[in-house]
């Protein structure tokens, strides 16, 4: 009885009457939110007033898109949900790109948008937009709060949904009058969502089938995606791969889930994957997909994807299994739980010595390759120099395009949560704001934001935030005076008709850096590049580096659209030149 | 192939939008959707009919629907013993001279006249969509002014035991 009383008293303490705005602050404290990325406006003024009074750490980005990408970077590195506040109407529509990006790459976000007062919703009021309608297909779930009494429950559910199962963005639209209305704050309630019960533990029978399949296999391969990182299963992946001696290829987003310098690692697979990784996927007789969703950039033409293989797929999202590739052994589970079970079973390893020898031969004969050239900067060399200077320890963020592929190919990620890139949506302008969030998630890390000259100009206003917070981010512009990947495709598939992809008149990025009060440096040759990189990494503060790279360089190897992974072009054998 | 999928959902604002939006986004073709309350307060039941080419698409639809937080349960009942019904109101041109003929025509369908005016009748019919279709075709030569159909709503039968063999018999 006495115990009951104490519990009741504790509960009563949390049940206090307060405004919607204060409830939100209290809920964020309960959720242990360290930083909010946002931008104020009319509909969220009561909320911002409360933030002011509470002294919550809030980062004012210069555009809402910056706020949400920063939250994504934060989520990717910390593993915790990124929190964003935007106002109604334009504030909310400005986060649409980031929401889609987070949805595609399964990043946990909790996004609060202001909304006009309930009394005028639907009247096309000032700064009104149907945010719930707009964001329905690009969020894991969304809410509009219609009564103050629902607010604590909704926030609690939102954090639960965003961070469990397959992570994703959840949006809460809060009308202005709800932020000022008063209600009872009860955050001590259990989340009750009968329609949302993610399966996290694998089915034993299916695990058994996979163990059998491995023991009978001669050419097994693991395709590991970002699910490994979300589940913090890098150690288990390594242990399992070593135990069964199964080689591993990564998706773009999975990089770092398995050590790049491990003998069993074959590299990244897909459109710009390594020869060995792609040929392994083509020739394997057992494909074990762990936490990847068979994106078309990984599979190439599905007709030629793993044509000889039995496919096993471990994924926490049942809808991903069988969506693109027919699967013989489906395992709905958290990657960590499934791997632990597989390790515990200690199945008979595959008889794959010949396979491993073949893979080693390919690795040796067809490594990633570029032609060094004096008097210019080869973008691949630039990435290699950054890799060496940072000992492979840096957090690397990128946009989308050529620089992203070079970074993925030439920066070797040996540990998880160092790689922040826009994979599924391929968002230009992602890299710079994402670096802000990544740096705030890991203050001691060296953060390098590798961006193209095109994407950089989509969100470079966030330099202001980097300068203001003195975040020691090194911004590397791979400047080829073009939208490089567009240019590459036009060269290869549109007969060199460079329709609106060349930007010969770029602004002076060094002066731009200076305008924002930070150091800017430029390099046009490899020697200059080595020098400015050395200087930049010696400085404990933000530096913007403008590298004028060889402009007509293309990303190879490449699987052309519509082709199978075995039909790569731009593969060069080590001994003879056959490219 | 025509498939009948039923589900129970939380009766929350925007749920129907969520479901139809999902269909639009993923390019699935909906033939009809019906929604109504269930015996439990706050929970609605939807029946929808979709045209899909293969089993994999059907499976994918069900999985995607299941992912929705407000969706409680999804069932593909196409291959089960089911009761599937549709209601249609048909306003047919019917001058007094041919009314008797129309009465005779609709009688085997167990349809009923629910409104009569100077030159038209409103006929109500319930049953399998094929039956509704057949009646409409029969009435067409007389001149149809308007048709309102609800779309299919369906239930699995209480007894499923003999379903595998006698499926067709059950459906009729």
XYZ file of C-alpha atoms in Angstrom:
751
model
C 0.000 0.000 0.000
C 2.759 2.398 0.972
C 4.494 1.735 -2.317
C 1.312 2.536 -4.193
C 1.100 5.842 -2.416
C 4.606 6.873 -3.377
C 3.902 5.985 -6.984
C 0.668 7.962 -6.926
C 2.479 10.944 -5.496
C 5.154 10.719 -8.142
C 2.482 10.553 -10.805
C 0.665 13.555 -9.359
C 3.853 15.561 -9.612
C 3.981 15.082 -13.347
C 0.297 15.895 -13.716
C 0.446 19.653 -13.657
C -1.619 22.176 -15.590
C 0.342 24.172 -18.117
C 0.228 25.710 -21.572
C 0.735 23.682 -24.733
C 4.065 25.432 -25.311
C 5.337 24.534 -21.879
C 4.110 20.978 -22.324
C 6.248 20.729 -25.403
C 9.317 21.950 -23.521
C 8.611 19.538 -20.671
C 8.137 16.669 -23.088
C 11.419 17.456 -24.842
C 13.157 17.422 -21.453
C 11.589 14.035 -20.695
C 12.869 12.784 -24.024
C 16.339 14.122 -23.155
C 16.517 16.252 -26.286
C 19.841 18.099 -26.342
C 19.376 20.374 -29.304
C 16.551 21.745 -31.416
C 17.025 22.954 -34.968
C 14.491 25.505 -36.051
C 13.244 28.786 -37.366
C 10.592 30.936 -35.668
C 7.521 32.523 -37.192
C 4.048 33.794 -36.338
C 2.379 30.493 -35.583
C 5.141 29.279 -33.253
C 5.739 32.527 -31.344
C 4.228 31.239 -28.071
C 6.460 28.208 -28.372
C 9.579 30.287 -29.028
C 8.724 32.496 -26.067
C 8.696 29.414 -23.899
C 11.994 28.184 -25.415
C 13.507 31.576 -24.539
C 12.390 31.325 -20.947
C 13.517 27.715 -20.601
C 16.931 28.369 -22.120
C 16.782 25.312 -24.352
C 19.705 24.880 -26.775
C 18.249 25.881 -30.115
C 20.122 26.329 -33.366
C 18.717 29.011 -35.622
C 19.534 27.895 -39.126
C 19.118 30.355 -41.991
C 16.548 28.283 -43.810
C 14.204 25.545 -42.613
C 15.794 23.144 -45.090
C 19.061 23.731 -43.233
C 17.356 22.937 -39.935
C 15.960 19.610 -41.035
C 19.136 18.431 -42.781
C 21.103 19.402 -39.663
C 18.670 17.315 -37.624
C 19.277 14.423 -40.032
C 23.045 14.749 -39.584
C 22.536 14.824 -35.833
C 20.341 11.720 -35.931
C 22.754 9.807 -38.162
C 25.721 10.382 -35.843
C 24.049 10.308 -32.424
C 21.462 7.626 -33.145
C 18.984 9.859 -31.289
C 16.014 11.557 -32.920
C 16.673 14.955 -34.491
C 14.183 17.597 -33.397
C 12.992 20.394 -35.673
C 10.620 23.321 -35.241
C 9.219 25.271 -38.174
C 6.414 27.723 -38.418
C 3.204 27.278 -40.389
C 2.847 27.685 -44.162
C 6.198 28.494 -45.808
C 8.160 27.298 -42.785
C 6.506 23.928 -43.052
C 6.719 23.651 -46.831
C 10.449 24.408 -46.613
C 11.014 21.188 -44.660
C 9.350 18.953 -47.211
C 12.657 18.005 -48.888
C 14.260 17.085 -45.578
C 11.270 15.014 -44.500
C 11.403 13.035 -47.725
C 15.156 12.631 -47.360
C 14.761 11.319 -43.804
C 11.939 9.016 -44.883
C 13.993 7.510 -47.714
C 17.062 7.025 -45.514
C 15.113 5.894 -42.410
C 16.307 8.640 -40.078
C 14.461 9.301 -36.823
C 13.142 12.864 -36.677
C 10.424 14.532 -34.636
C 9.290 17.652 -36.443
C 6.984 20.263 -34.976
C 5.236 22.654 -37.319
C 3.115 25.587 -36.282
C -0.362 25.848 -37.721
C -2.895 28.666 -37.849
C -5.432 28.689 -35.030
C -8.048 25.922 -35.100
C -10.783 28.541 -35.604
C -9.366 29.540 -38.990
C -7.988 26.220 -40.272
C -9.420 25.670 -43.730
C -10.101 29.335 -44.439
C -6.867 29.905 -46.390
C -5.662 32.062 -43.519
C -2.321 33.898 -43.550
C 0.538 31.372 -43.671
C -1.810 28.432 -43.750
C -0.875 25.248 -45.580
C -2.340 21.758 -45.305
C 0.832 20.402 -43.760
C -0.666 17.114 -42.644
C -1.948 16.504 -46.164
C 1.317 17.555 -47.767
C 3.507 15.463 -45.517
C 1.342 12.350 -45.249
C 3.240 10.378 -47.915
C 6.683 11.548 -46.758
C 6.483 10.838 -43.040
C 6.349 7.606 -41.109
C 3.349 9.122 -39.376
C 1.937 12.571 -38.786
C -0.489 14.294 -36.465
C -2.448 17.467 -36.120
C -3.215 18.309 -32.515
C -6.887 19.253 -32.243
C -7.222 19.356 -28.492
C -4.727 20.334 -25.821
C -5.520 17.170 -23.880
C -4.012 15.076 -26.725
C -0.683 16.886 -26.860
C 1.368 14.873 -24.315
C 0.143 11.568 -25.737
C 0.904 12.639 -29.298
C 4.439 13.807 -28.495
C 5.147 10.597 -26.636
C 3.803 8.506 -29.508
C 5.802 10.559 -32.021
C 9.130 9.866 -30.302
C 8.200 6.201 -29.959
C 7.244 5.834 -33.624
C 10.250 7.802 -34.916
C 12.816 5.725 -33.038
C 11.444 2.175 -33.023
C 11.050 -0.394 -35.788
C 12.316 1.098 -39.008
C 13.184 4.649 -37.943
C 11.600 7.574 -39.757
C 10.346 11.127 -39.494
C 7.192 11.941 -37.538
C 5.535 15.332 -37.846
C 3.274 17.065 -35.330
C 1.271 20.020 -36.599
C 0.254 22.284 -33.698
C -2.312 25.059 -34.193
C -1.345 28.314 -32.516
C -4.240 28.308 -30.051
C -3.184 24.857 -28.834
C 0.213 26.275 -27.853
C -1.487 28.834 -25.610
C -4.340 26.655 -24.311
C -3.888 25.079 -20.899
C -4.204 21.446 -20.036
C -2.948 18.692 -17.828
C 0.550 17.454 -18.596
C 0.690 13.736 -18.046
C 3.749 12.237 -19.697
C 3.743 9.173 -17.528
C 1.378 7.209 -19.718
C 2.254 4.135 -21.714
C 2.265 4.286 -25.471
C -0.696 2.291 -26.701
C -0.588 1.680 -30.450
C -2.213 -1.627 -31.344
C -1.652 -0.960 -35.050
C 2.091 -0.504 -34.581
C 3.946 -3.486 -33.185
C 7.285 -3.866 -34.999
C 8.753 -7.353 -35.020
C 12.287 -7.182 -33.646
C 13.075 -10.811 -32.920
C 13.715 -13.245 -35.763
C 11.690 -16.329 -36.453
C 13.819 -19.305 -35.352
C 12.707 -21.508 -38.186
C 13.731 -18.950 -40.800
C 17.104 -18.462 -39.067
C 17.515 -22.233 -39.209
C 16.826 -22.158 -42.943
C 19.483 -19.498 -43.432
C 22.026 -21.479 -41.409
C 21.307 -24.503 -43.631
C 21.583 -22.405 -46.772
C 24.979 -21.041 -45.685
C 26.329 -24.526 -44.981
C 25.271 -25.687 -48.450
C 26.517 -22.605 -50.213
C 29.699 -22.353 -52.245
C 29.589 -18.651 -53.115
C 27.841 -16.726 -50.345
C 27.904 -12.960 -49.972
C 26.417 -10.513 -47.471
C 24.901 -7.261 -48.740
C 24.860 -4.983 -45.709
C 22.815 -1.788 -45.604
C 22.162 1.029 -43.183
C 19.995 -1.317 -41.113
C 23.288 -2.502 -39.591
C 23.987 1.048 -38.414
C 20.467 1.720 -37.134
C 20.608 -1.478 -35.084
C 24.183 -0.826 -33.868
C 25.051 -4.241 -35.216
C 28.500 -3.541 -36.692
C 30.257 -5.772 -34.141
C 27.796 -8.599 -34.738
C 28.150 -8.278 -38.512
C 31.888 -8.575 -38.255
C 31.678 -11.473 -35.856
C 29.213 -13.333 -38.064
C 31.109 -12.703 -41.296
C 34.317 -13.911 -39.677
C 32.693 -16.914 -38.043
C 31.218 -18.102 -41.344
C 33.908 -16.493 -43.495
C 31.359 -14.807 -45.735
C 32.515 -11.771 -47.740
C 30.643 -8.491 -47.281
C 29.591 -5.754 -49.695
C 28.029 -2.509 -48.569
C 25.341 -0.274 -49.925
C 26.146 3.439 -50.136
C 24.346 4.130 -46.868
C 25.783 1.121 -45.094
C 29.426 2.229 -45.385
C 31.218 1.912 -42.062
C 29.035 -0.974 -40.905
C 31.881 -3.325 -41.811
C 35.546 -2.290 -41.694
C 36.741 -1.181 -45.122
C 40.217 -2.599 -44.461
C 38.910 -6.056 -43.532
C 40.045 -8.874 -45.849
C 36.423 -10.010 -46.254
C 35.273 -6.572 -47.435
C 34.659 -6.262 -51.158
C 33.681 -2.582 -51.294
C 30.524 -0.719 -52.173
C 28.075 -2.294 -54.603
C 25.849 -0.700 -57.200
C 25.987 1.887 -59.941
C 29.457 3.082 -58.905
C 30.424 0.074 -56.851
C 33.669 -1.850 -57.117
C 34.121 -4.543 -59.751
C 34.523 -7.169 -57.066
C 31.412 -6.181 -55.108
C 29.227 -6.130 -58.199
C 30.602 -9.336 -59.638
C 30.170 -10.992 -56.256
C 26.478 -10.032 -56.348
C 26.205 -11.348 -59.898
C 28.011 -14.643 -59.311
C 26.958 -15.531 -55.758
C 24.810 -18.570 -55.040
C 23.565 -17.222 -51.703
C 22.840 -13.549 -51.112
C 22.223 -12.501 -47.530
C 20.777 -9.004 -47.469
C 20.934 -7.465 -44.011
C 19.169 -4.143 -43.600
C 19.232 -2.967 -47.196
C 16.187 -2.373 -49.355
C 17.401 -3.439 -52.808
C 17.340 0.090 -54.146
C 17.648 0.292 -57.931
C 21.000 2.078 -57.587
C 22.308 -1.066 -55.896
C 20.647 -3.733 -57.996
C 20.954 -2.283 -61.489
C 18.616 -4.090 -63.860
C 16.676 -6.531 -61.694
C 16.656 -9.070 -64.500
C 20.383 -9.611 -64.019
C 20.513 -9.112 -60.269
C 21.943 -12.078 -58.361
C 20.541 -14.416 -61.018
C 22.163 -17.524 -59.575
C 21.447 -16.859 -55.930
C 19.112 -17.981 -53.225
C 18.089 -14.704 -51.615
C 17.779 -14.280 -47.870
C 16.636 -10.925 -46.560
C 16.821 -9.716 -42.978
C 14.873 -6.505 -42.483
C 12.892 -4.899 -39.704
C 10.365 -3.648 -42.234
C 8.388 -6.605 -43.610
C 7.251 -4.525 -46.580
C 10.834 -4.338 -47.856
C 11.113 -8.113 -48.066
C 10.068 -9.234 -51.508
C 9.302 -5.694 -52.666
C 11.932 -5.577 -55.409
C 13.645 -8.953 -55.313
C 11.856 -12.287 -54.726
C 13.108 -13.677 -51.427
C 13.380 -17.311 -50.482
C 14.355 -16.837 -46.834
C 12.537 -13.863 -45.310
C 13.560 -12.806 -41.802
C 11.682 -9.928 -40.231
C 13.936 -8.742 -37.449
C 16.223 -6.126 -36.046
C 19.632 -6.722 -37.669
C 21.381 -7.093 -34.313
C 18.940 -9.663 -32.974
C 19.103 -11.715 -36.167
C 22.909 -11.654 -36.277
C 23.172 -12.610 -32.614
C 20.929 -15.578 -33.269
C 22.955 -16.546 -36.348
C 26.218 -16.305 -34.395
C 24.770 -18.380 -31.558
C 23.671 -21.119 -33.963
C 27.284 -21.526 -35.132
C 26.225 -23.221 -38.324
C 28.611 -25.129 -40.535
C 30.502 -22.552 -42.610
C 30.229 -22.571 -46.363
C 32.722 -24.506 -48.436
C 33.892 -21.351 -50.142
C 37.675 -21.350 -50.342
C 37.596 -21.220 -54.142
C 35.105 -18.343 -54.030
C 37.247 -16.322 -51.642
C 40.285 -16.947 -53.840
C 38.334 -15.746 -56.871
C 37.223 -12.597 -55.026
C 40.772 -11.864 -53.902
C 41.938 -12.244 -57.465
C 39.310 -9.753 -58.658
C 40.178 -7.358 -55.844
C 43.815 -7.480 -56.839
C 43.235 -7.236 -60.575
C 40.384 -4.722 -60.690
C 40.806 -2.210 -57.877
C 39.302 1.262 -57.995
C 41.410 3.183 -60.380
C 42.152 6.663 -61.717
C 44.951 8.152 -63.762
C 47.162 10.490 -61.732
C 47.917 13.711 -63.549
C 50.349 16.506 -62.741
C 49.343 20.177 -62.718
C 45.734 19.556 -61.747
C 43.707 18.093 -58.888
C 42.206 14.705 -59.483
C 39.067 14.572 -57.307
C 39.821 10.959 -56.352
C 43.276 11.999 -55.163
C 41.724 14.838 -53.186
C 39.529 12.396 -51.271
C 42.518 10.116 -50.664
C 44.481 13.046 -49.253
C 41.620 13.909 -46.892
C 41.419 10.269 -45.852
C 45.090 10.183 -45.006
C 45.119 13.515 -43.181
C 42.194 12.483 -40.984
C 43.466 8.897 -40.466
C 40.112 7.683 -41.716
C 38.553 8.928 -38.474
C 36.586 11.922 -39.728
C 32.850 12.266 -40.042
C 32.242 12.862 -43.736
C 29.047 14.484 -45.011
C 28.196 14.965 -48.668
C 25.569 16.123 -51.103
C 24.682 14.019 -54.097
C 26.648 13.536 -57.286
C 30.180 12.870 -58.435
C 31.871 14.133 -55.267
C 29.574 11.869 -53.234
C 30.574 8.810 -55.240
C 34.270 9.647 -55.050
C 33.956 10.148 -51.304
C 32.181 6.788 -50.992
C 34.832 5.078 -53.108
C 38.031 6.635 -51.807
C 37.349 7.458 -48.151
C 37.661 4.144 -46.361
C 35.215 3.917 -43.488
C 36.448 1.520 -40.872
C 33.890 2.265 -38.219
C 30.178 3.026 -38.074
C 28.470 6.415 -37.798
C 31.143 8.371 -39.673
C 29.361 8.688 -43.011
C 26.440 11.067 -43.551
C 25.057 11.200 -47.055
C 21.771 11.611 -48.829
C 21.235 8.192 -50.341
C 17.631 7.518 -51.261
C 16.494 10.985 -52.202
C 19.840 12.258 -53.500
C 19.444 15.760 -52.141
C 21.663 18.579 -53.342
C 22.367 20.972 -50.495
C 22.304 18.210 -47.877
C 25.989 18.054 -46.967
C 26.653 21.425 -45.397
C 23.712 21.600 -42.960
C 24.090 17.883 -42.187
C 27.666 18.631 -41.090
C 26.330 21.117 -38.524
C 24.120 18.457 -36.953
C 26.887 15.857 -37.118
C 29.359 18.153 -35.375
C 26.844 18.964 -32.647
C 26.262 15.244 -32.127
C 29.983 14.589 -31.745
C 31.786 17.735 -30.677
C 35.221 16.153 -30.638
C 35.035 14.632 -34.109
C 36.718 16.062 -37.156
C 33.875 16.847 -39.528
C 34.560 17.210 -43.226
C 31.738 18.334 -45.462
C 32.551 17.320 -49.014
C 30.241 19.132 -51.398
C 29.997 20.012 -55.056
C 29.989 23.572 -56.287
C 26.363 23.090 -57.345
C 24.895 21.666 -54.145
C 26.918 24.018 -51.970
C 25.117 26.961 -53.526
C 21.757 25.526 -52.551
C 22.295 25.801 -48.783
C 25.481 27.823 -48.287
C 23.613 30.340 -46.113
C 24.255 27.872 -43.274
C 27.890 29.035 -43.259
C 26.455 31.659 -40.990
C 25.556 29.032 -38.387
C 28.959 27.352 -38.648
C 30.637 30.699 -38.076
C 28.309 31.705 -35.258
C 28.812 28.461 -33.324
C 32.503 28.285 -34.338
C 32.025 24.690 -35.444
C 35.417 23.493 -36.720
C 33.923 21.970 -39.866
C 36.175 21.691 -42.902
C 34.133 22.450 -45.984
C 35.632 20.901 -49.088
C 34.165 22.152 -52.352
C 34.964 19.780 -55.187
C 34.676 22.526 -57.763
C 34.402 21.334 -61.345
C 32.328 24.303 -62.452
C 29.508 22.001 -63.388
C 26.721 19.874 -62.086
C 29.180 17.050 -62.418
C 26.991 13.958 -62.469
C 24.512 15.633 -64.828
C 27.441 16.569 -67.046
C 28.744 13.000 -66.912
C 25.372 11.554 -67.965
C 25.055 14.111 -70.741
C 28.518 13.178 -71.945
C 27.749 9.462 -71.908
C 24.084 9.282 -72.850
C 23.173 12.589 -74.529
C 25.999 12.912 -77.020
C 27.808 15.625 -75.047
C 24.924 18.075 -75.253
C 25.648 19.821 -71.961
C 22.214 21.258 -71.480
C 22.403 23.643 -68.508
C 24.912 21.666 -66.513
C 27.999 23.834 -66.909
C 28.544 26.782 -64.557
C 31.751 28.459 -65.727
C 31.108 31.646 -63.756
C 31.157 30.588 -60.149
C 31.325 33.147 -57.372
C 34.617 33.582 -55.530
C 34.046 31.011 -52.774
C 37.083 32.219 -50.821
C 35.654 35.726 -50.631
C 32.300 34.209 -49.747
C 33.900 32.451 -46.792
C 35.494 35.734 -45.779
C 32.138 37.474 -46.067
C 30.853 35.012 -43.485
C 33.900 35.678 -41.304
C 35.693 32.414 -41.857
C 38.914 31.390 -43.484
C 38.749 30.452 -47.141
C 41.494 28.883 -49.229
C 41.806 27.807 -52.818
C 43.906 25.214 -54.595
C 44.335 24.401 -58.270
C 47.083 21.806 -58.238
C 47.755 18.720 -56.206
C 50.670 20.425 -54.433
C 48.518 23.406 -53.486
C 45.773 21.052 -52.379
C 48.149 19.153 -50.087
C 49.326 22.427 -48.598
C 45.903 24.000 -47.939
C 44.543 20.732 -46.539
C 47.443 20.557 -44.109
C 46.839 24.131 -43.020
C 43.089 23.684 -42.754
C 43.237 20.595 -40.573
C 45.747 22.298 -38.276
C 43.234 25.057 -37.517
C 40.660 24.527 -34.806
C 37.873 26.397 -36.525
C 35.782 26.389 -39.662
C 37.608 26.541 -42.981
C 36.197 26.632 -46.471
C 38.361 25.049 -49.145
C 37.716 25.598 -52.815
C 39.393 22.908 -54.909
C 39.385 23.494 -58.628
C 39.490 19.900 -59.770
C 39.931 18.362 -63.182
C 36.529 19.319 -64.627
C 36.006 16.514 -67.130
C 36.728 13.679 -64.713
C 34.066 10.986 -64.593
C 33.085 8.534 -61.889
C 34.040 4.962 -62.764
C 33.364 2.140 -62.721
C 29.764 2.638 -63.724
C 26.724 0.499 -64.345
C 24.736 2.370 -66.957
C 21.009 2.735 -66.313
C 19.120 -0.350 -67.444
C 22.206 -2.540 -67.335
C 23.052 -5.426 -65.038
C 25.765 -5.205 -62.401
C 28.020 -7.460 -64.497
C 27.946 -4.953 -67.363
C 30.096 -2.307 -65.710
C 32.067 0.096 -67.832
C 35.288 1.875 -66.887
C 36.850 -1.162 -65.244
C 40.568 -1.315 -65.719
C 42.647 -4.376 -65.080
C 45.734 -3.720 -63.029
C 48.197 -5.431 -65.360
C 46.968 -4.296 -68.733
C 45.175 -1.159 -69.790
C 41.785 -2.190 -71.170
C 39.588 0.749 -70.272
C -6.925 -10.026 -60.983
C -9.652 -8.638 -58.782
C -8.892 -8.863 -55.086
C -11.000 -8.016 -52.080
C -9.120 -6.669 -49.096
C -10.703 -5.725 -45.802
C -9.211 -3.884 -42.879
C -9.960 -2.298 -39.582
C -8.596 1.166 -38.869
C -8.628 3.748 -36.118
C -11.403 6.197 -36.848
C -9.124 9.251 -36.850
C -9.147 12.337 -39.077
C -7.422 11.743 -42.372
C -7.300 7.955 -42.214
C -9.071 7.474 -45.526
C -6.732 10.042 -47.046
C -3.769 8.069 -45.695
C -5.001 4.880 -47.346
C -5.983 6.352 -50.701
C -2.775 8.419 -50.734
C -0.776 5.250 -50.281
C -2.531 3.713 -53.259
C -1.889 6.764 -55.403
C 1.755 6.990 -54.379
C 2.441 3.374 -55.188
C 0.410 3.309 -58.354
C -2.127 0.705 -57.272
C -5.477 0.785 -58.963
C -8.514 0.920 -56.688
C -11.857 -0.236 -58.023
C -13.860 0.683 -54.957
C -13.587 1.521 -51.293
C -16.319 1.347 -48.701
C -15.971 2.555 -45.140
C -18.221 2.343 -42.123
C -18.255 1.937 -38.361
C -17.694 -1.402 -36.678
C -19.197 -2.788 -33.499
C -16.305 -1.186 -31.576
C -16.395 2.537 -31.005
C -13.566 4.427 -32.684
C -12.783 1.616 -35.112
C -13.935 1.591 -38.717
C -13.932 -1.119 -41.287
C -12.892 -0.680 -44.896
C -13.434 -2.991 -47.806
C -11.664 -2.300 -50.992
C -11.465 -3.945 -54.325
C -8.247 -3.682 -56.286
C -7.100 -4.939 -59.620
C -3.613 -6.374 -59.411
C -1.644 -8.521 -61.804
C 0.111 -10.864 -59.432
C 0.428 -12.248 -55.951
C 3.521 -10.180 -55.218
C 1.736 -6.901 -55.826
C -1.144 -8.027 -53.641
C 1.301 -8.989 -50.900
C 3.066 -5.652 -51.204
C -0.244 -3.753 -50.936
C -1.104 -5.594 -47.747
C 2.337 -5.014 -46.255
C 2.259 -1.316 -47.086
C -1.213 -0.971 -45.591
C -0.046 -2.798 -42.481
C 2.732 -0.242 -42.048
C 0.223 2.539 -41.489
C 0.074 3.309 -37.788
C -3.711 3.721 -37.821
C -4.304 0.420 -39.588
C -5.087 -2.317 -37.090
C -5.581 -5.366 -39.285
C -5.527 -6.143 -42.980
C -6.930 -9.260 -44.648
C -6.953 -10.383 -48.230
C -10.187 -12.372 -48.280
C -10.300 -13.038 -52.012
C -9.637 -16.734 -51.670
C -11.879 -17.291 -48.687
C -15.553 -18.025 -48.383
C -17.035 -14.573 -48.271
C -20.236 -12.628 -48.402
C -19.712 -9.682 -50.737
C -22.459 -7.174 -51.308
C -23.042 -3.944 -53.068
C -25.991 -1.597 -53.020
C -27.038 0.349 -56.088
C -29.755 2.901 -56.736
C -30.836 3.063 -60.349
C -33.046 5.846 -61.655
C -34.677 4.455 -64.786
C -36.911 6.204 -67.271
C -40.309 4.557 -66.834
C -43.412 6.083 -68.370
C -46.600 4.402 -67.002
C -46.941 2.215 -70.090
C -43.810 0.184 -69.385
C -43.797 0.190 -65.614
C -45.375 -3.221 -65.328
C -42.682 -4.610 -67.601
C -39.965 -3.163 -65.389
C -41.595 -4.579 -62.248
C -41.509 -8.016 -63.814
C -37.940 -7.527 -64.916
C -36.508 -6.622 -61.530
C -38.489 -9.168 -59.534
C -36.070 -12.101 -60.007
C -33.297 -9.809 -58.769
C -35.181 -9.169 -55.555
C -34.765 -5.486 -56.236
C -37.311 -3.020 -55.010
C -38.807 0.252 -56.127
C -38.001 2.920 -53.593
C -39.289 5.994 -55.431
C -41.802 6.610 -58.187
C -42.370 9.802 -60.132
C -44.262 10.756 -63.272
C -41.771 9.331 -65.706
C -39.110 7.583 -63.647
C -38.512 4.953 -61.011
C -35.738 4.506 -58.482
C -34.797 0.869 -58.108
C -32.754 -0.395 -55.185
C -30.748 -3.550 -55.585
C -28.277 -5.305 -53.332
C -26.045 -8.242 -54.060
C -22.849 -9.342 -55.671
C -21.405 -6.673 -57.950
C -22.026 -8.994 -60.929
C -25.710 -9.171 -60.093
C -25.938 -5.387 -59.851
C -24.127 -5.185 -63.168
C -26.577 -7.597 -64.773
C -29.612 -5.631 -63.625
C -28.162 -2.376 -64.884
C -27.535 -3.960 -68.274
C -31.086 -5.266 -68.392
C -32.490 -1.847 -67.604
C -30.243 0.032 -69.981
C -32.506 -0.336 -73.069
C -35.300 1.377 -71.137
C -33.125 4.409 -70.494
C -31.091 4.872 -67.322
C -30.991 8.417 -65.941
C -28.589 7.929 -63.026
C -26.796 5.179 -61.170
C -25.307 5.400 -57.670
C -23.290 2.407 -56.473
C -21.695 1.946 -53.077
C -18.858 -0.342 -54.082
C -18.314 -3.738 -52.529
C -18.407 -4.360 -48.836
C -17.480 -7.839 -47.731
C -17.160 -10.254 -44.867
C -15.671 -13.680 -44.481
C -18.284 -16.307 -43.773
C -18.513 -17.684 -40.253
C -17.743 -21.161 -41.496
C -14.652 -21.585 -43.655
C -14.350 -25.367 -43.556
C -15.817 -26.286 -46.901
C -14.613 -23.090 -48.454
C -11.754 -24.540 -50.467
C -13.982 -26.819 -52.548
C -17.248 -24.987 -52.627
C -15.958 -21.475 -52.967
C -17.997 -20.586 -56.030
C -21.171 -21.979 -54.568
C -20.647 -19.907 -51.472
C -20.001 -16.698 -53.283
C -23.196 -16.982 -55.277
